[in-house]
Amino acid sequence: MAGEPQADCLFCKIVAGEVPATVVRETGTTLAFRDINPQAPTHVLVIPKAHYPDAASLAAAEPSVAADVLREAGQVAVDEKVEESGYRIIFNTGAGAGQTVFHAHAHVLGGRGLNWPPG
Ligand code: AMP
Ligand code: ZN
């Protein structure tokens, strides 16, 4: 069923506590934890606890949870003190765009110069 945990999904395992993560924020619907391979001084992933393969399918099925993810991404930026200097929220979607974990997640990147357009 849509949104149900997937046995082979790394981020579902993090939600379940079966794989450790450095959690920085948690709500009833979301979890935010540090990326294991950070690309910037602040690199936090914000995920819905429910399993959807990407951001668009999350937004289509549970728009309020998609909003929760965005709100939490903003709160991460406040907590990490990158709100004023600027930060980027990224949803890689599809293998061709670099998505490697097919459980929706927002990358929150900040704390260094961020070129535009990104590579
Ligand atoms: P993406 O390539 O957009 O699908 O992003 C997946 C991200 O998950 C990458 O930036 C990885 O470094 C990160 N990642 C992979 N495994 C873990 C883990 N166990 N804990 C935290 N982050 C992870
Ligand atoms: Zn999942």
mmCIF file of N, CA and C and ligand atoms in Angstrom:
data_model
loop_
_atom_site.group_PDB
_atom_site.id
_atom_site.type_symbol
_atom_site.label_atom_id
_atom_site.label_comp_id
_atom_site.label_asym_id
_atom_site.label_seq_id
_atom_site.Cartn_x
_atom_site.Cartn_y
_atom_site.Cartn_z
ATOM 1 N N MET A 1 0.841 -1.195 0.000
ATOM 2 C CA MET A 1 0.000 0.000 0.000
ATOM 3 C C MET A 1 0.880 1.251 0.000
ATOM 4 N N ALA A 2 0.411 2.293 -0.643
ATOM 5 C CA ALA A 2 1.198 3.527 -0.729
ATOM 6 C C ALA A 2 1.545 4.030 0.664
ATOM 7 N N GLY A 3 2.807 4.398 0.838
ATOM 8 C CA GLY A 3 3.246 4.956 2.106
ATOM 9 C C GLY A 3 3.718 3.931 3.114
ATOM 10 N N GLU A 4 3.463 2.651 2.847
ATOM 11 C CA GLU A 4 3.854 1.603 3.810
ATOM 12 C C GLU A 4 5.365 1.370 3.762
ATOM 13 N N PRO A 5 5.976 0.945 4.900
ATOM 14 C CA PRO A 5 7.416 0.677 4.911
ATOM 15 C C PRO A 5 7.795 -0.398 3.895
ATOM 16 N N GLN A 6 8.940 -0.199 3.279
ATOM 17 C CA GLN A 6 9.453 -1.157 2.296
ATOM 18 C C GLN A 6 10.654 -1.871 2.913
ATOM 19 N N ALA A 7 10.647 -3.193 2.851
ATOM 20 C CA ALA A 7 11.667 -3.985 3.540
ATOM 21 C C ALA A 7 13.077 -3.694 3.019
ATOM 22 N N ASP A 8 13.190 -3.352 1.752
ATOM 23 C CA ASP A 8 14.514 -3.168 1.154
ATOM 24 C C ASP A 8 14.930 -1.701 1.084
ATOM 25 N N CYS A 9 14.255 -0.840 1.860
ATOM 26 C CA CYS A 9 14.527 0.606 1.753
ATOM 27 C C CYS A 9 15.374 1.084 2.930
ATOM 28 N N LEU A 10 16.535 1.661 2.616
ATOM 29 C CA LEU A 10 17.458 2.135 3.652
ATOM 30 C C LEU A 10 16.798 3.172 4.568
ATOM 31 N N PHE A 11 16.061 4.120 4.001
ATOM 32 C CA PHE A 11 15.496 5.181 4.843
ATOM 33 C C PHE A 11 14.321 4.670 5.668
ATOM 34 N N CYS A 12 13.562 3.691 5.178
ATOM 35 C CA CYS A 12 12.557 3.048 6.033
ATOM 36 C C CYS A 12 13.241 2.372 7.226
ATOM 37 N N LYS A 13 14.423 1.795 6.998
ATOM 38 C CA LYS A 13 15.160 1.154 8.095
ATOM 39 C C LYS A 13 15.641 2.194 9.101
ATOM 40 N N ILE A 14 16.020 3.378 8.624
ATOM 41 C CA ILE A 14 16.409 4.448 9.550
ATOM 42 C C ILE A 14 15.190 4.883 10.359
ATOM 43 N N VAL A 15 14.048 5.032 9.704
ATOM 44 C CA VAL A 15 12.813 5.400 10.431
ATOM 45 C C VAL A 15 12.504 4.362 11.503
ATOM 46 N N ALA A 16 12.708 3.095 11.173
ATOM 47 C CA ALA A 16 12.388 2.003 12.104
ATOM 48 C C ALA A 16 13.444 1.832 13.191
ATOM 49 N N GLY A 17 14.575 2.560 13.080
ATOM 50 C CA GLY A 17 15.648 2.425 14.062
ATOM 51 C C GLY A 17 16.523 1.208 13.811
ATOM 52 N N GLU A 18 16.383 0.592 12.653
ATOM 53 C CA GLU A 18 17.172 -0.606 12.332
ATOM 54 C C GLU A 18 18.550 -0.253 11.779
ATOM 55 N N VAL A 19 18.692 0.960 11.260
ATOM 56 C CA VAL A 19 19.979 1.484 10.787
ATOM 57 C C VAL A 19 20.196 2.793 11.541
ATOM 58 N N PRO A 20 21.395 2.981 12.129
ATOM 59 C CA PRO A 20 21.610 4.196 12.921
ATOM 60 C C PRO A 20 21.731 5.440 12.046
ATOM 61 N N ALA A 21 21.366 6.570 12.600
ATOM 62 C CA ALA A 21 21.528 7.857 11.922
ATOM 63 C C ALA A 21 21.676 8.922 12.995
ATOM 64 N N THR A 22 22.313 10.027 12.606
ATOM 65 C CA THR A 22 22.441 11.158 13.521
ATOM 66 C C THR A 22 21.233 12.055 13.303
ATOM 67 N N VAL A 23 20.221 11.817 14.118
ATOM 68 C CA VAL A 23 18.945 12.530 13.965
ATOM 69 C C VAL A 23 19.082 13.918 14.578
ATOM 70 N N VAL A 24 18.642 14.930 13.838
ATOM 71 C CA VAL A 24 18.689 16.306 14.354
ATOM 72 C C VAL A 24 17.301 16.859 14.652
ATOM 73 N N ARG A 25 16.282 16.344 13.980
ATOM 74 C CA ARG A 25 14.912 16.772 14.262
ATOM 75 C C ARG A 25 13.971 15.601 13.965
ATOM 76 N N GLU A 26 12.839 15.576 14.689
ATOM 77 C CA GLU A 26 11.835 14.548 14.439
ATOM 78 C C GLU A 26 10.463 15.130 14.728
ATOM 79 N N THR A 27 9.501 14.808 13.855
ATOM 80 C CA THR A 27 8.098 15.132 14.116
ATOM 81 C C THR A 27 7.303 13.842 13.928
ATOM 82 N N GLY A 28 6.005 13.938 14.069
ATOM 83 C CA GLY A 28 5.173 12.755 13.879
ATOM 84 C C GLY A 28 5.255 12.192 12.476
ATOM 85 N N THR A 29 5.542 13.054 11.519
ATOM 86 C CA THR A 29 5.523 12.627 10.114
ATOM 87 C C THR A 29 6.881 12.668 9.427
ATOM 88 N N THR A 30 7.877 13.276 10.079
ATOM 89 C CA THR A 30 9.175 13.481 9.403
ATOM 90 C C THR A 30 10.339 13.137 10.313
ATOM 91 N N LEU A 31 11.485 12.906 9.655
ATOM 92 C CA LEU A 31 12.747 12.690 10.373
ATOM 93 C C LEU A 31 13.822 13.466 9.617
ATOM 94 N N ALA A 32 14.702 14.139 10.358
ATOM 95 C CA ALA A 32 15.829 14.855 9.752
ATOM 96 C C ALA A 32 17.108 14.316 10.372
ATOM 97 N N PHE A 33 18.059 13.939 9.514
ATOM 98 C CA PHE A 33 19.317 13.354 10.007
ATOM 99 C C PHE A 33 20.460 13.775 9.088
ATOM 100 N N ARG A 34 21.676 13.716 9.627
ATOM 101 C CA ARG A 34 22.845 14.172 8.865
ATOM 102 C C ARG A 34 23.182 13.178 7.758
ATOM 103 N N ASP A 35 23.522 13.743 6.587
ATOM 104 C CA ASP A 35 23.954 12.900 5.477
ATOM 105 C C ASP A 35 25.278 12.238 5.846
ATOM 106 N N ILE A 36 25.405 10.961 5.510
ATOM 107 C CA ILE A 36 26.598 10.194 5.883
ATOM 108 C C ILE A 36 27.815 10.643 5.069
ATOM 109 N N ASN A 37 27.586 11.305 3.958
ATOM 110 C CA ASN A 37 28.664 11.753 3.067
ATOM 111 C C ASN A 37 28.436 13.233 2.727
ATOM 112 N N PRO A 38 28.657 14.103 3.737
ATOM 113 C CA PRO A 38 28.232 15.499 3.579
ATOM 114 C C PRO A 38 28.970 16.231 2.460
ATOM 115 N N GLN A 39 28.197 17.019 1.722
ATOM 116 C CA GLN A 39 28.730 17.802 0.606
ATOM 117 C C GLN A 39 28.866 19.285 0.964
ATOM 118 N N ALA A 40 28.577 19.631 2.200
ATOM 119 C CA ALA A 40 28.664 21.009 2.675
ATOM 120 C C ALA A 40 28.714 20.948 4.198
ATOM 121 N N PRO A 41 29.160 22.034 4.864
ATOM 122 C CA PRO A 41 29.194 22.011 6.339
ATOM 123 C C PRO A 41 27.849 21.632 6.952
ATOM 124 N N THR A 42 26.757 22.145 6.372
ATOM 125 C CA THR A 42 25.423 21.647 6.740
ATOM 126 C C THR A 42 24.911 20.796 5.594
ATOM 127 N N HIS A 43 24.679 19.533 5.874
ATOM 128 C CA HIS A 43 24.058 18.630 4.879
ATOM 129 C C HIS A 43 23.171 17.660 5.652
ATOM 130 N N VAL A 44 21.907 18.021 5.698
ATOM 131 C CA VAL A 44 20.915 17.252 6.453
ATOM 132 C C VAL A 44 19.863 16.757 5.470
ATOM 133 N N LEU A 45 19.398 15.536 5.686
ATOM 134 C CA LEU A 45 18.310 14.976 4.881
ATOM 135 C C LEU A 45 17.027 15.040 5.701
ATOM 136 N N VAL A 46 15.958 15.510 5.077
ATOM 137 C CA VAL A 46 14.643 15.516 5.726
ATOM 138 C C VAL A 46 13.753 14.570 4.934
ATOM 139 N N ILE A 47 13.208 13.593 5.624
ATOM 140 C CA ILE A 47 12.399 12.565 4.938
ATOM 141 C C ILE A 47 11.011 12.473 5.582
ATOM 142 N N PRO A 48 10.029 12.071 4.781
ATOM 143 C CA PRO A 48 8.759 11.665 5.387
ATOM 144 C C PRO A 48 8.972 10.297 6.028
ATOM 145 N N LYS A 49 8.308 10.036 7.142
ATOM 146 C CA LYS A 49 8.417 8.695 7.731
ATOM 147 C C LYS A 49 7.749 7.658 6.825
ATOM 148 N N ALA A 50 6.717 8.073 6.106
ATOM 149 C CA ALA A 50 6.053 7.171 5.163
ATOM 150 C C ALA A 50 6.909 7.017 3.914
ATOM 151 N N HIS A 51 6.824 5.849 3.314
ATOM 152 C CA HIS A 51 7.636 5.570 2.119
ATOM 153 C C HIS A 51 6.929 6.004 0.843
ATOM 154 N N TYR A 52 7.553 6.959 0.149
ATOM 155 C CA TYR A 52 7.185 7.307 -1.228
ATOM 156 C C TYR A 52 8.488 7.412 -1.998
ATOM 157 N N PRO A 53 8.504 6.999 -3.247
ATOM 158 C CA PRO A 53 9.789 6.923 -3.959
ATOM 159 C C PRO A 53 10.430 8.265 -4.267
ATOM 160 N N ASP A 54 9.633 9.319 -4.356
ATOM 161 C CA ASP A 54 10.228 10.628 -4.657
ATOM 162 C C ASP A 54 9.282 11.727 -4.164
ATOM 163 N N ALA A 55 9.749 12.961 -4.277
ATOM 164 C CA ALA A 55 9.013 14.097 -3.717
ATOM 165 C C ALA A 55 7.662 14.287 -4.401
ATOM 166 N N ALA A 56 7.621 14.113 -5.715
ATOM 167 C CA ALA A 56 6.367 14.354 -6.431
ATOM 168 C C ALA A 56 5.306 13.328 -6.035
ATOM 169 N N SER A 57 5.696 12.076 -5.887
ATOM 170 C CA SER A 57 4.696 11.076 -5.500
ATOM 171 C C SER A 57 4.243 11.287 -4.059
ATOM 172 N N LEU A 58 5.151 11.751 -3.194
ATOM 173 C CA LEU A 58 4.741 12.131 -1.832
ATOM 174 C C LEU A 58 3.711 13.261 -1.888
ATOM 175 N N ALA A 59 4.016 14.305 -2.646
ATOM 176 C CA ALA A 59 3.123 15.468 -2.704
ATOM 177 C C ALA A 59 1.760 15.095 -3.272
ATOM 178 N N ALA A 60 1.744 14.177 -4.244
ATOM 179 C CA ALA A 60 0.473 13.766 -4.850
ATOM 180 C C ALA A 60 -0.376 12.981 -3.858
ATOM 181 N N ALA A 61 0.282 12.131 -3.053
ATOM 182 C CA ALA A 61 -0.463 11.242 -2.154
ATOM 183 C C ALA A 61 -0.769 11.899 -0.807
ATOM 184 N N GLU A 62 0.193 12.657 -0.286
ATOM 185 C CA GLU A 62 0.046 13.231 1.065
ATOM 186 C C GLU A 62 0.603 14.660 1.070
ATOM 187 N N PRO A 63 -0.149 15.585 0.476
ATOM 188 C CA PRO A 63 0.381 16.952 0.358
ATOM 189 C C PRO A 63 0.734 17.593 1.696
ATOM 190 N N SER A 64 -0.002 17.261 2.746
ATOM 191 C CA SER A 64 0.315 17.894 4.031
ATOM 192 C C SER A 64 1.660 17.388 4.551
ATOM 193 N N VAL A 65 2.008 16.145 4.261
ATOM 194 C CA VAL A 65 3.315 15.627 4.700
ATOM 195 C C VAL A 65 4.429 16.236 3.855
ATOM 196 N N ALA A 66 4.158 16.459 2.566
ATOM 197 C CA ALA A 66 5.143 17.162 1.737
ATOM 198 C C ALA A 66 5.407 18.552 2.323
ATOM 199 N N ALA A 67 4.349 19.210 2.770
ATOM 200 C CA ALA A 67 4.521 20.518 3.410
ATOM 201 C C ALA A 67 5.308 20.390 4.709
ATOM 202 N N ASP A 68 5.053 19.326 5.456
ATOM 203 C CA ASP A 68 5.813 19.094 6.700
ATOM 204 C C ASP A 68 7.308 18.977 6.395
ATOM 205 N N VAL A 69 7.643 18.258 5.317
ATOM 206 C CA VAL A 69 9.060 18.088 4.942
ATOM 207 C C VAL A 69 9.688 19.450 4.644
ATOM 208 N N LEU A 70 8.961 20.284 3.905
ATOM 209 C CA LEU A 70 9.509 21.607 3.567
ATOM 210 C C LEU A 70 9.645 22.487 4.807
ATOM 211 N N ARG A 71 8.642 22.432 5.684
ATOM 212 C CA ARG A 71 8.716 23.232 6.915
ATOM 213 C C ARG A 71 9.902 22.788 7.758
ATOM 214 N N GLU A 72 10.070 21.488 7.887
ATOM 215 C CA GLU A 72 11.199 20.967 8.673
ATOM 216 C C GLU A 72 12.541 21.327 8.025
ATOM 217 N N ALA A 73 12.596 21.333 6.709
ATOM 218 C CA ALA A 73 13.836 21.743 6.034
ATOM 219 C C ALA A 73 14.174 23.185 6.430
ATOM 220 N N GLY A 74 13.178 24.026 6.472
ATOM 221 C CA GLY A 74 13.397 25.403 6.908
ATOM 222 C C GLY A 74 13.839 25.480 8.355
ATOM 223 N N GLN A 75 13.283 24.629 9.200
ATOM 224 C CA GLN A 75 13.680 24.635 10.612
ATOM 225 C C GLN A 75 15.102 24.126 10.784
ATOM 226 N N VAL A 76 15.493 23.147 9.972
ATOM 227 C CA VAL A 76 16.896 22.685 9.995
ATOM 228 C C VAL A 76 17.817 23.858 9.686
ATOM 229 N N ALA A 77 17.453 24.648 8.680
ATOM 230 C CA ALA A 77 18.285 25.797 8.304
ATOM 231 C C ALA A 77 18.405 26.783 9.466
ATOM 232 N N VAL A 78 17.322 26.990 10.193
ATOM 233 C CA VAL A 78 17.368 27.868 11.371
ATOM 234 C C VAL A 78 18.280 27.257 12.428
ATOM 235 N N ASP A 79 18.065 25.982 12.731
ATOM 236 C CA ASP A 79 18.859 25.306 13.766
ATOM 237 C C ASP A 79 20.352 25.341 13.441
ATOM 238 N N GLU A 80 20.659 25.182 12.142
ATOM 239 C CA GLU A 80 22.060 25.097 11.696
ATOM 240 C C GLU A 80 22.663 26.484 11.449
ATOM 241 N N LYS A 81 21.848 27.512 11.645
ATOM 242 C CA LYS A 81 22.297 28.905 11.484
ATOM 243 C C LYS A 81 22.780 29.204 10.061
ATOM 244 N N VAL A 82 22.095 28.645 9.084
ATOM 245 C CA VAL A 82 22.403 28.964 7.685
ATOM 246 C C VAL A 82 21.254 29.724 7.029
ATOM 247 N N GLU A 83 20.244 30.064 7.832
ATOM 248 C CA GLU A 83 19.075 30.719 7.250
ATOM 249 C C GLU A 83 19.461 32.060 6.624
ATOM 250 N N GLU A 84 20.332 32.817 7.330
ATOM 251 C CA GLU A 84 20.689 34.153 6.815
ATOM 252 C C GLU A 84 21.674 34.065 5.661
ATOM 253 N N SER A 85 22.643 33.162 5.755
ATOM 254 C CA SER A 85 23.657 33.068 4.698
ATOM 255 C C SER A 85 23.093 32.420 3.439
ATOM 256 N N GLY A 86 22.038 31.661 3.589
ATOM 257 C CA GLY A 86 21.389 31.025 2.445
ATOM 258 C C GLY A 86 21.651 29.529 2.424
ATOM 259 N N TYR A 87 20.715 28.821 1.905
ATOM 260 C CA TYR A 87 20.818 27.359 1.856
ATOM 261 C C TYR A 87 20.013 26.867 0.675
ATOM 262 N N ARG A 88 20.193 25.601 0.366
ATOM 263 C CA ARG A 88 19.485 25.028 -0.781
ATOM 264 C C ARG A 88 18.745 23.766 -0.338
ATOM 265 N N ILE A 89 17.504 23.643 -0.808
ATOM 266 C CA ILE A 89 16.709 22.428 -0.589
ATOM 267 C C ILE A 89 16.638 21.717 -1.932
ATOM 268 N N ILE A 90 17.121 20.477 -1.966
ATOM 269 C CA ILE A 90 17.205 19.736 -3.237
ATOM 270 C C ILE A 90 16.482 18.397 -3.102
ATOM 271 N N PHE A 91 15.674 18.093 -4.101
ATOM 272 C CA PHE A 91 15.073 16.756 -4.225
ATOM 273 C C PHE A 91 15.593 16.143 -5.527
ATOM 274 N N ASN A 92 16.660 15.389 -5.467
ATOM 275 C CA ASN A 92 17.079 14.658 -6.664
ATOM 276 C C ASN A 92 15.975 13.674 -7.018
ATOM 277 N N THR A 93 15.562 13.660 -8.270
ATOM 278 C CA THR A 93 14.446 12.799 -8.675
ATOM 279 C C THR A 93 14.837 12.033 -9.922
ATOM 280 N N GLY A 94 14.992 10.702 -9.744
ATOM 281 C CA GLY A 94 15.384 9.833 -10.846
ATOM 282 C C GLY A 94 16.891 9.599 -10.850
ATOM 283 N N ALA A 95 17.263 8.384 -11.266
ATOM 284 C CA ALA A 95 18.682 8.015 -11.280
ATOM 285 C C ALA A 95 19.497 8.980 -12.127
ATOM 286 N N GLY A 96 18.910 9.481 -13.213
ATOM 287 C CA GLY A 96 19.626 10.395 -14.096
ATOM 288 C C GLY A 96 19.962 11.714 -13.439
ATOM 289 N N ALA A 97 19.262 12.044 -12.366
ATOM 290 C CA ALA A 97 19.529 13.285 -11.622
ATOM 291 C C ALA A 97 20.303 13.012 -10.342
ATOM 292 N N GLY A 98 20.772 11.763 -10.183
ATOM 293 C CA GLY A 98 21.599 11.448 -9.022
ATOM 294 C C GLY A 98 20.855 10.845 -7.850
ATOM 295 N N GLN A 99 19.559 10.542 -8.017
ATOM 296 C CA GLN A 99 18.843 9.917 -6.900
ATOM 297 C C GLN A 99 19.336 8.482 -6.731
ATOM 298 N N THR A 100 19.768 8.151 -5.528
ATOM 299 C CA THR A 100 20.268 6.802 -5.245
ATOM 300 C C THR A 100 19.416 6.081 -4.212
ATOM 301 N N VAL A 101 18.682 6.839 -3.409
ATOM 302 C CA VAL A 101 17.790 6.238 -2.406
ATOM 303 C C VAL A 101 16.365 6.617 -2.806
ATOM 304 N N PHE A 102 15.560 5.596 -3.089
ATOM 305 C CA PHE A 102 14.234 5.862 -3.654
ATOM 306 C C PHE A 102 13.162 5.889 -2.560
ATOM 307 N N HIS A 103 13.443 6.729 -1.577
ATOM 308 C CA HIS A 103 12.525 7.127 -0.506
ATOM 309 C C HIS A 103 12.670 8.640 -0.475
ATOM 310 N N ALA A 104 11.582 9.361 -0.686
ATOM 311 C CA ALA A 104 11.649 10.816 -0.846
ATOM 312 C C ALA A 104 12.504 11.456 0.242
ATOM 313 N N HIS A 105 13.363 12.388 -0.158
ATOM 314 C CA HIS A 105 14.181 13.098 0.825
ATOM 315 C C HIS A 105 14.594 14.449 0.275
ATOM 316 N N ALA A 106 14.568 15.437 1.159
ATOM 317 C CA ALA A 106 15.088 16.768 0.846
ATOM 318 C C ALA A 106 16.507 16.853 1.386
ATOM 319 N N HIS A 107 17.438 17.256 0.516
ATOM 320 C CA HIS A 107 18.774 17.623 0.990
ATOM 321 C C HIS A 107 18.710 19.088 1.416
ATOM 322 N N VAL A 108 19.191 19.393 2.609
ATOM 323 C CA VAL A 108 19.348 20.785 3.039
ATOM 324 C C VAL A 108 20.848 21.057 3.108
ATOM 325 N N LEU A 109 21.313 21.922 2.203
ATOM 326 C CA LEU A 109 22.744 22.201 2.065
ATOM 327 C C LEU A 109 23.019 23.662 2.377
ATOM 328 N N GLY A 110 24.042 23.919 3.165
ATOM 329 C CA GLY A 110 24.407 25.297 3.460
ATOM 330 C C GLY A 110 25.747 25.358 4.174
ATOM 331 N N GLY A 111 26.166 26.581 4.477
ATOM 332 C CA GLY A 111 27.414 26.773 5.210
ATOM 333 C C GLY A 111 28.615 26.965 4.317
ATOM 334 N N ARG A 112 28.382 27.020 3.014
ATOM 335 C CA ARG A 112 29.452 27.341 2.062
ATOM 336 C C ARG A 112 28.812 28.016 0.863
ATOM 337 N N GLY A 113 29.640 28.562 -0.022
ATOM 338 C CA GLY A 113 29.105 29.135 -1.252
ATOM 339 C C GLY A 113 28.405 28.063 -2.065
ATOM 340 N N LEU A 114 27.271 28.403 -2.640
ATOM 341 C CA LEU A 114 26.502 27.438 -3.433
ATOM 342 C C LEU A 114 26.344 28.018 -4.838
ATOM 343 N N ASN A 115 27.024 27.410 -5.782
ATOM 344 C CA ASN A 115 26.992 27.912 -7.157
ATOM 345 C C ASN A 115 25.608 27.706 -7.785
ATOM 346 N N TRP A 116 25.270 28.595 -8.681
ATOM 347 C CA TRP A 116 24.065 28.426 -9.469
ATOM 348 C C TRP A 116 24.392 28.675 -10.925
ATOM 349 N N PRO A 117 23.995 27.830 -11.876
ATOM 350 C CA PRO A 117 23.230 26.610 -11.651
ATOM 351 C C PRO A 117 24.092 25.496 -11.070
ATOM 352 N N PRO A 118 23.463 24.569 -10.333
ATOM 353 C CA PRO A 118 24.206 23.456 -9.762
ATOM 354 C C PRO A 118 24.633 22.493 -10.878
ATOM 355 N N GLY A 119 25.597 21.650 -10.590
ATOM 356 C CA GLY A 119 26.071 20.694 -11.587
ATOM 357 C C GLY A 119 25.109 19.566 -11.785
HETATM 358 P P1 AMP B 1 20.265 10.918 -3.333
HETATM 359 O O1 AMP B 1 21.547 10.617 -4.061
HETATM 360 O O2 AMP B 1 19.650 12.251 -3.676
HETATM 361 O O3 AMP B 1 19.279 9.768 -3.462
HETATM 362 O O4 AMP B 1 20.646 11.074 -1.806
HETATM 363 C C1 AMP B 1 20.889 9.984 -0.968
HETATM 364 C C2 AMP B 1 21.781 10.492 0.121
HETATM 365 O O5 AMP B 1 21.723 9.584 1.185
HETATM 366 C C3 AMP B 1 23.245 10.640 -0.281
HETATM 367 O O6 AMP B 1 23.648 11.997 -0.134
HETATM 368 C C4 AMP B 1 23.974 9.708 0.692
HETATM 369 O O7 AMP B 1 25.214 10.224 1.129
HETATM 370 C C5 AMP B 1 22.973 9.601 1.830
HETATM 371 N N1 AMP B 1 23.065 8.382 2.617
HETATM 372 C C6 AMP B 1 23.249 7.120 2.167
HETATM 373 N N2 AMP B 1 23.247 6.255 3.200
HETATM 374 C C7 AMP B 1 23.063 7.002 4.324
HETATM 375 C C8 AMP B 1 22.965 6.693 5.717
HETATM 376 N N3 AMP B 1 23.056 5.429 6.188
HETATM 377 N N4 AMP B 1 22.803 7.702 6.590
HETATM 378 C C9 AMP B 1 22.715 8.983 6.153
HETATM 379 N N5 AMP B 1 22.777 9.337 4.853
HETATM 380 C C10 AMP B 1 22.963 8.361 3.953
HETATM 381 ZN ZN ZN B 2 11.398 3.885 2.426
#
